[in-house]
Coordinates of C-alpha atoms (C1' of nucleotides) in Angstrom, one line a residue:
Chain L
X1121 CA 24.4 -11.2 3.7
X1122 CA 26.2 -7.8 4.5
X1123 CA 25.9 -7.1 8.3
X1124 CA 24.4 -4.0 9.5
X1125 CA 22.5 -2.8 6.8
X1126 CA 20.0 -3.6 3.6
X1127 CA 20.0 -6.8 2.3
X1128 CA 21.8 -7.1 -1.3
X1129 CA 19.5 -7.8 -4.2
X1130 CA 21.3 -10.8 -5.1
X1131 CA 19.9 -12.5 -1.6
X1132 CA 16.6 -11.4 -1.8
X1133 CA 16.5 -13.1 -5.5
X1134 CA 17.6 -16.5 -4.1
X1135 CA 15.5 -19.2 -5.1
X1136 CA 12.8 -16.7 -5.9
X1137 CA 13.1 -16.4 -10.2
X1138 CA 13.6 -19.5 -12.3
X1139 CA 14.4 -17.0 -15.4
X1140 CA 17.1 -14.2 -15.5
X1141 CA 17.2 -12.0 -12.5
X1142 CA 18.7 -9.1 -14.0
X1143 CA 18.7 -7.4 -17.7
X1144 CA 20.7 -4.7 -18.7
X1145 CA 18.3 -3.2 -21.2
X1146 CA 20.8 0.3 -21.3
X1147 CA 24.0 1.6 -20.1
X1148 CA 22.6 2.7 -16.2
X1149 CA 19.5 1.0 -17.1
X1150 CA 18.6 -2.2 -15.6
X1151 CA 15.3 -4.7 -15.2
X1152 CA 15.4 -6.3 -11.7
X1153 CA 12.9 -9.5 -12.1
X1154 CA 11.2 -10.8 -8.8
X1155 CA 13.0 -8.5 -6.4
X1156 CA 9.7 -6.6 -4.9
X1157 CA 8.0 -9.9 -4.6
X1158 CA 9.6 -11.6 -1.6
X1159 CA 8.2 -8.3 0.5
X1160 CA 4.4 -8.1 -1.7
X1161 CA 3.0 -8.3 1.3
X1162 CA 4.8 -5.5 3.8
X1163 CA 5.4 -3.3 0.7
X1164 CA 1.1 -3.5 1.1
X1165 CA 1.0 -2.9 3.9
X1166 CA 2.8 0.1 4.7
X1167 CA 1.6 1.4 0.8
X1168 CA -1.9 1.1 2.7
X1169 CA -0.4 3.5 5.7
X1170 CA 0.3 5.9 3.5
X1171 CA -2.5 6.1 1.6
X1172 CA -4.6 6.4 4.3
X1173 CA -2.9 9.3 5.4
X1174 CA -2.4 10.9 1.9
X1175 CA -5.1 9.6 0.1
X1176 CA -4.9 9.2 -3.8
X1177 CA -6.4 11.8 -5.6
X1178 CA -6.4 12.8 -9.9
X1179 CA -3.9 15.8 -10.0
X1180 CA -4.5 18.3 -12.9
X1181 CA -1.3 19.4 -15.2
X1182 CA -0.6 22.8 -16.0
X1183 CA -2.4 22.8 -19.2
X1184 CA -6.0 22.1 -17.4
X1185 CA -6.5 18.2 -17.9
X1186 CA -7.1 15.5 -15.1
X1187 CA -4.3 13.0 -15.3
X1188 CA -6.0 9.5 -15.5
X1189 CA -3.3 8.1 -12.9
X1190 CA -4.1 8.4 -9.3
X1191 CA -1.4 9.6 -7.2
X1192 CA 0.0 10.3 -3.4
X1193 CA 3.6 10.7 -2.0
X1194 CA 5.7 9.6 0.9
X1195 CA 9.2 11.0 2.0
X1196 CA 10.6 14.3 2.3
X1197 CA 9.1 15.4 -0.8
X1198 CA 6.1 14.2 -2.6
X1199 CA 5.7 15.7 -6.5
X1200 CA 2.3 17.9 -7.3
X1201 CA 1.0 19.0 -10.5
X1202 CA -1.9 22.0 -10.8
X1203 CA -2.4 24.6 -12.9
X1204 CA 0.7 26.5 -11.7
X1205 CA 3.0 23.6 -12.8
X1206 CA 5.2 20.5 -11.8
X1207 CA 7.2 20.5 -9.0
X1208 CA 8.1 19.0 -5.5
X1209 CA 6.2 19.8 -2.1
X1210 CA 7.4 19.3 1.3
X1211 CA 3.4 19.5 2.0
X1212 CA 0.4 17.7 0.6
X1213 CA -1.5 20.4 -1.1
X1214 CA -4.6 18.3 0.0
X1215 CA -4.3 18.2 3.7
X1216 CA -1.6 21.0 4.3
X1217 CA 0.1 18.5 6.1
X1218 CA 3.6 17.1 5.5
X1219 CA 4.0 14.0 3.2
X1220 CA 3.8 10.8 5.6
X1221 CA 7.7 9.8 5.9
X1222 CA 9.0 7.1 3.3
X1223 CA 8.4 3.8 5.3
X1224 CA 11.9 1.7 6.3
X1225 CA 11.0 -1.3 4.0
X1226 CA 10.3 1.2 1.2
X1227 CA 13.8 2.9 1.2
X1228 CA 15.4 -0.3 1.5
X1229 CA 13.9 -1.9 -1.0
X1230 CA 15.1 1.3 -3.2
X1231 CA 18.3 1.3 -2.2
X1232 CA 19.1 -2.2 -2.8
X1233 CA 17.6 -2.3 -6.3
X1234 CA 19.6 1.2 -6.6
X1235 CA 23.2 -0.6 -5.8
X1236 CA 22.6 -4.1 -7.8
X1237 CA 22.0 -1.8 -10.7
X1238 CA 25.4 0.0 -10.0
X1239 CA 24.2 3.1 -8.4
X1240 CA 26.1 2.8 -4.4
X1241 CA 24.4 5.6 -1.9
X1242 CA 21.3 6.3 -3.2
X1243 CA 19.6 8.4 -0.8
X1244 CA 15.7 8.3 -2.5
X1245 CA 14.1 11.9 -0.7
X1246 CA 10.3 11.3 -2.4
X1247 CA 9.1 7.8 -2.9
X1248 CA 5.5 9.0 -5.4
X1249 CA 2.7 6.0 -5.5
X1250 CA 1.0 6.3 -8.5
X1251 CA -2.7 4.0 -9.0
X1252 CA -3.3 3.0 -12.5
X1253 CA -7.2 1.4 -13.1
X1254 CA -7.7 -0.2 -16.2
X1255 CA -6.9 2.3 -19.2
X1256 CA -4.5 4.5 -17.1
X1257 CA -1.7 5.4 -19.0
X1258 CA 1.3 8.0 -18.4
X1259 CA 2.5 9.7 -21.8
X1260 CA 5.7 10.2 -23.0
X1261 CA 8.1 12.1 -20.2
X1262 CA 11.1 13.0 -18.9
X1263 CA 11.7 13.1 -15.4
X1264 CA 13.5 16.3 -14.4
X1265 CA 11.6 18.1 -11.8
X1266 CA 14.1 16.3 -9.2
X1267 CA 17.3 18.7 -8.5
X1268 CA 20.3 15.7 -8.7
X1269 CA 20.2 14.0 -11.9
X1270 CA 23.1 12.1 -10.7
X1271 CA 20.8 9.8 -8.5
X1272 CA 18.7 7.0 -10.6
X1273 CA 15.4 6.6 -10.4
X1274 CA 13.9 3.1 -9.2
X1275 CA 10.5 2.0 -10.1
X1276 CA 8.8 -0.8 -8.5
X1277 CA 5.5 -2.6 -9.7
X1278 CA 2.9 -4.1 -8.8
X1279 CA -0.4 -5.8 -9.5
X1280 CA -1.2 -6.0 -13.0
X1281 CA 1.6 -5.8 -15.9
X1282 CA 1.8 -3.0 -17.7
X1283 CA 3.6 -2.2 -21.0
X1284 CA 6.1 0.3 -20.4
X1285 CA 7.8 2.5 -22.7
X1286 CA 11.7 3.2 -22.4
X1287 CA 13.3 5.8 -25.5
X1288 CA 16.0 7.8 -25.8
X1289 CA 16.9 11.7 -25.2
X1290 CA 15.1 12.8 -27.8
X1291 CA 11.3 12.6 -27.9
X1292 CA 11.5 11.4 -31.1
X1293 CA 13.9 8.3 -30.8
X1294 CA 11.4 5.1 -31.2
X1295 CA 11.0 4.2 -27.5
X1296 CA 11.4 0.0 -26.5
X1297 CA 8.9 -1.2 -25.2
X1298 CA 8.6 -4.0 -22.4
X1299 CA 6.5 -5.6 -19.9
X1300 CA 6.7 -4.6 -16.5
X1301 CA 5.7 -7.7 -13.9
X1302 CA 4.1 -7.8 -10.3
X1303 CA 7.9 -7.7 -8.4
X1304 CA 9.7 -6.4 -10.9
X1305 CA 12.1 -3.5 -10.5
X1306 CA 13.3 -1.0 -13.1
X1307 CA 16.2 1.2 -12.3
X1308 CA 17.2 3.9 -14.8
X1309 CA 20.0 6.4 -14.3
X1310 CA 23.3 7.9 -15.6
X1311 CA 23.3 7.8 -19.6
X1312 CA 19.6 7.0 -19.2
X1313 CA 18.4 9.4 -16.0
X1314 CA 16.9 11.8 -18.6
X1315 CA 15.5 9.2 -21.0
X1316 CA 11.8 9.6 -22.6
X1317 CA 9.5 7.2 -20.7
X1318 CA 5.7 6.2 -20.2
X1319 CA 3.3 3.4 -19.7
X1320 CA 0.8 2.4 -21.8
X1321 CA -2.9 2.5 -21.2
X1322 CA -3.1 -0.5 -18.3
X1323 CA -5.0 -3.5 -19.8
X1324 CA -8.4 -4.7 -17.7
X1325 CA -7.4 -7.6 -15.8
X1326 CA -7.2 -9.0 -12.2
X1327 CA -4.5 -9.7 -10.2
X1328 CA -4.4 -12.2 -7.5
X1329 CA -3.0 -9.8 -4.2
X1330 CA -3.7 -6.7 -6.1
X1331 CA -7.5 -6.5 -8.1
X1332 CA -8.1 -4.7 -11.1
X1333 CA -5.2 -2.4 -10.4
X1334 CA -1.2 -2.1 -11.0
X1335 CA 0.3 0.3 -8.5
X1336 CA 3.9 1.9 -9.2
X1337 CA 6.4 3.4 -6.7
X1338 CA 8.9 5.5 -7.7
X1339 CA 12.0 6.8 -6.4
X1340 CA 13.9 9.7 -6.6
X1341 CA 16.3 11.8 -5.1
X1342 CA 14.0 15.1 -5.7
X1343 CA 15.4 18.3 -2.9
Chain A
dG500 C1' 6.5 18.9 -32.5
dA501 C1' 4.7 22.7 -29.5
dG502 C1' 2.8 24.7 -25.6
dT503 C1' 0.8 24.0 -21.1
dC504 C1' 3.3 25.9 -15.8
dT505 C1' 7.1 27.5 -12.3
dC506 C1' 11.5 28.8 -10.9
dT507 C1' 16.3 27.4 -9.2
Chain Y
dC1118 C1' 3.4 15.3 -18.1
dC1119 C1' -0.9 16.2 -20.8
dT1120 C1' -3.5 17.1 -25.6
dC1121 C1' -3.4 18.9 -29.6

DNA sequence: GAGTCTCT
DNA sequence: CCTC
């Protein structure tokens, strides 16, 4: 293990995954299998910290509708939809306070998916926790709020699998479509940082640690 | 496929 | 990033 600084992916995986570790699904793309799971349990904790401080709440998009994913931030920046569009906040329009700060364990956890998927030096400003219950979905998107599209973006789930959705640069290239597991890390960026992406309505089910639920962080460099 | 916002 |  590297002195001084965040474990590497590769030793968090030992003896953790019988199956492949890591698949390249796209140039900068990259499936990390297991990775979140050695830490379910702190990544919990501290997700619970958060939430109690910035509670999750149903944002509403510019064109008037109530997403059906519930969602808070942590970090620098945390990212706010309303009526007057999509964009990053210093502040959580809820509380008028400033996001809670992205928890140690959190940005390491980033930063290490970040670098066994090729990326060195990511530097993740808004880490956004998004809540879906059963039929919660995200449509089709790009992610291009954040200023640098040079950093990736690194998505970690958990709770119950969801089907995610991973296209091209055009909305109308077919997207793939795979599972996303409890531990499992996706890290998208270069050739594929402005990719069409989205998750399909979550399936009802229960999950052991997590319930009838399948949370998602996400992040990004965003200031 | 378009329009819904804002704004660097 | 949602619905038409």
């Amino acid at each position: 293990m590297r002195k001084g600084s965040a474990p590497l992916a590769a030793d968090l995986f030992e003896n953790l995954f019988d199956g492949p570790r890591r698949e390249d699904i796209a140039p900068g793309a990259a499936l990390l299998h297991g990775f979140a799971r050695a830490q379910e349990l702190e990544l919990m904790a501290v997700i619970e910290a958060v939430v109690a401080r910035a509670p999750f709440r149903h944002m509403m998009t510019p064109g008037g509708h109530t997403m059906s994913v519930a969602m808070t931030s942590c970090g620098r920046a945390g990212w706010v939809t309303d009526r007057r569009g999509y964009r990053y906040a210093t502040h959580d329009p809820a509380s008028e306070l400033p996001w809670p700060e992205m928890p140690d364990v959190l940005r390491e956890l980033a930063v290490s998916a970040a670098a066994e998927a090729g990326f060195a030096a990511f530097t993740p400003d808004a880490c956004l926790i998004n809540r879906y219950a059963p039929g919660a979905k995200m449509a089709l998107h790009q992610d291009k709020d954040e200023q640098d599209f040079a950093a990736p973006i690194v998505s970690v789930s958990l709770g119950l699998p969801a089907v995610f959705q991973f296209g091209g640069m055009a909305r109308s290239d077919k997207p793939r479509r795979f599972e996303l597991r409890h531990g499992d890390v996706l890290v998208w960026g270069g050739e594929t940082r402005l990719v069409y992406h989205g998750v399909l309505a979550l399936k009802d089910g229960e999950h052991p640690l997590l319930g009838r639920q399948r949370i998602n962080l996400t992040f990004r460099k965003a200031l």
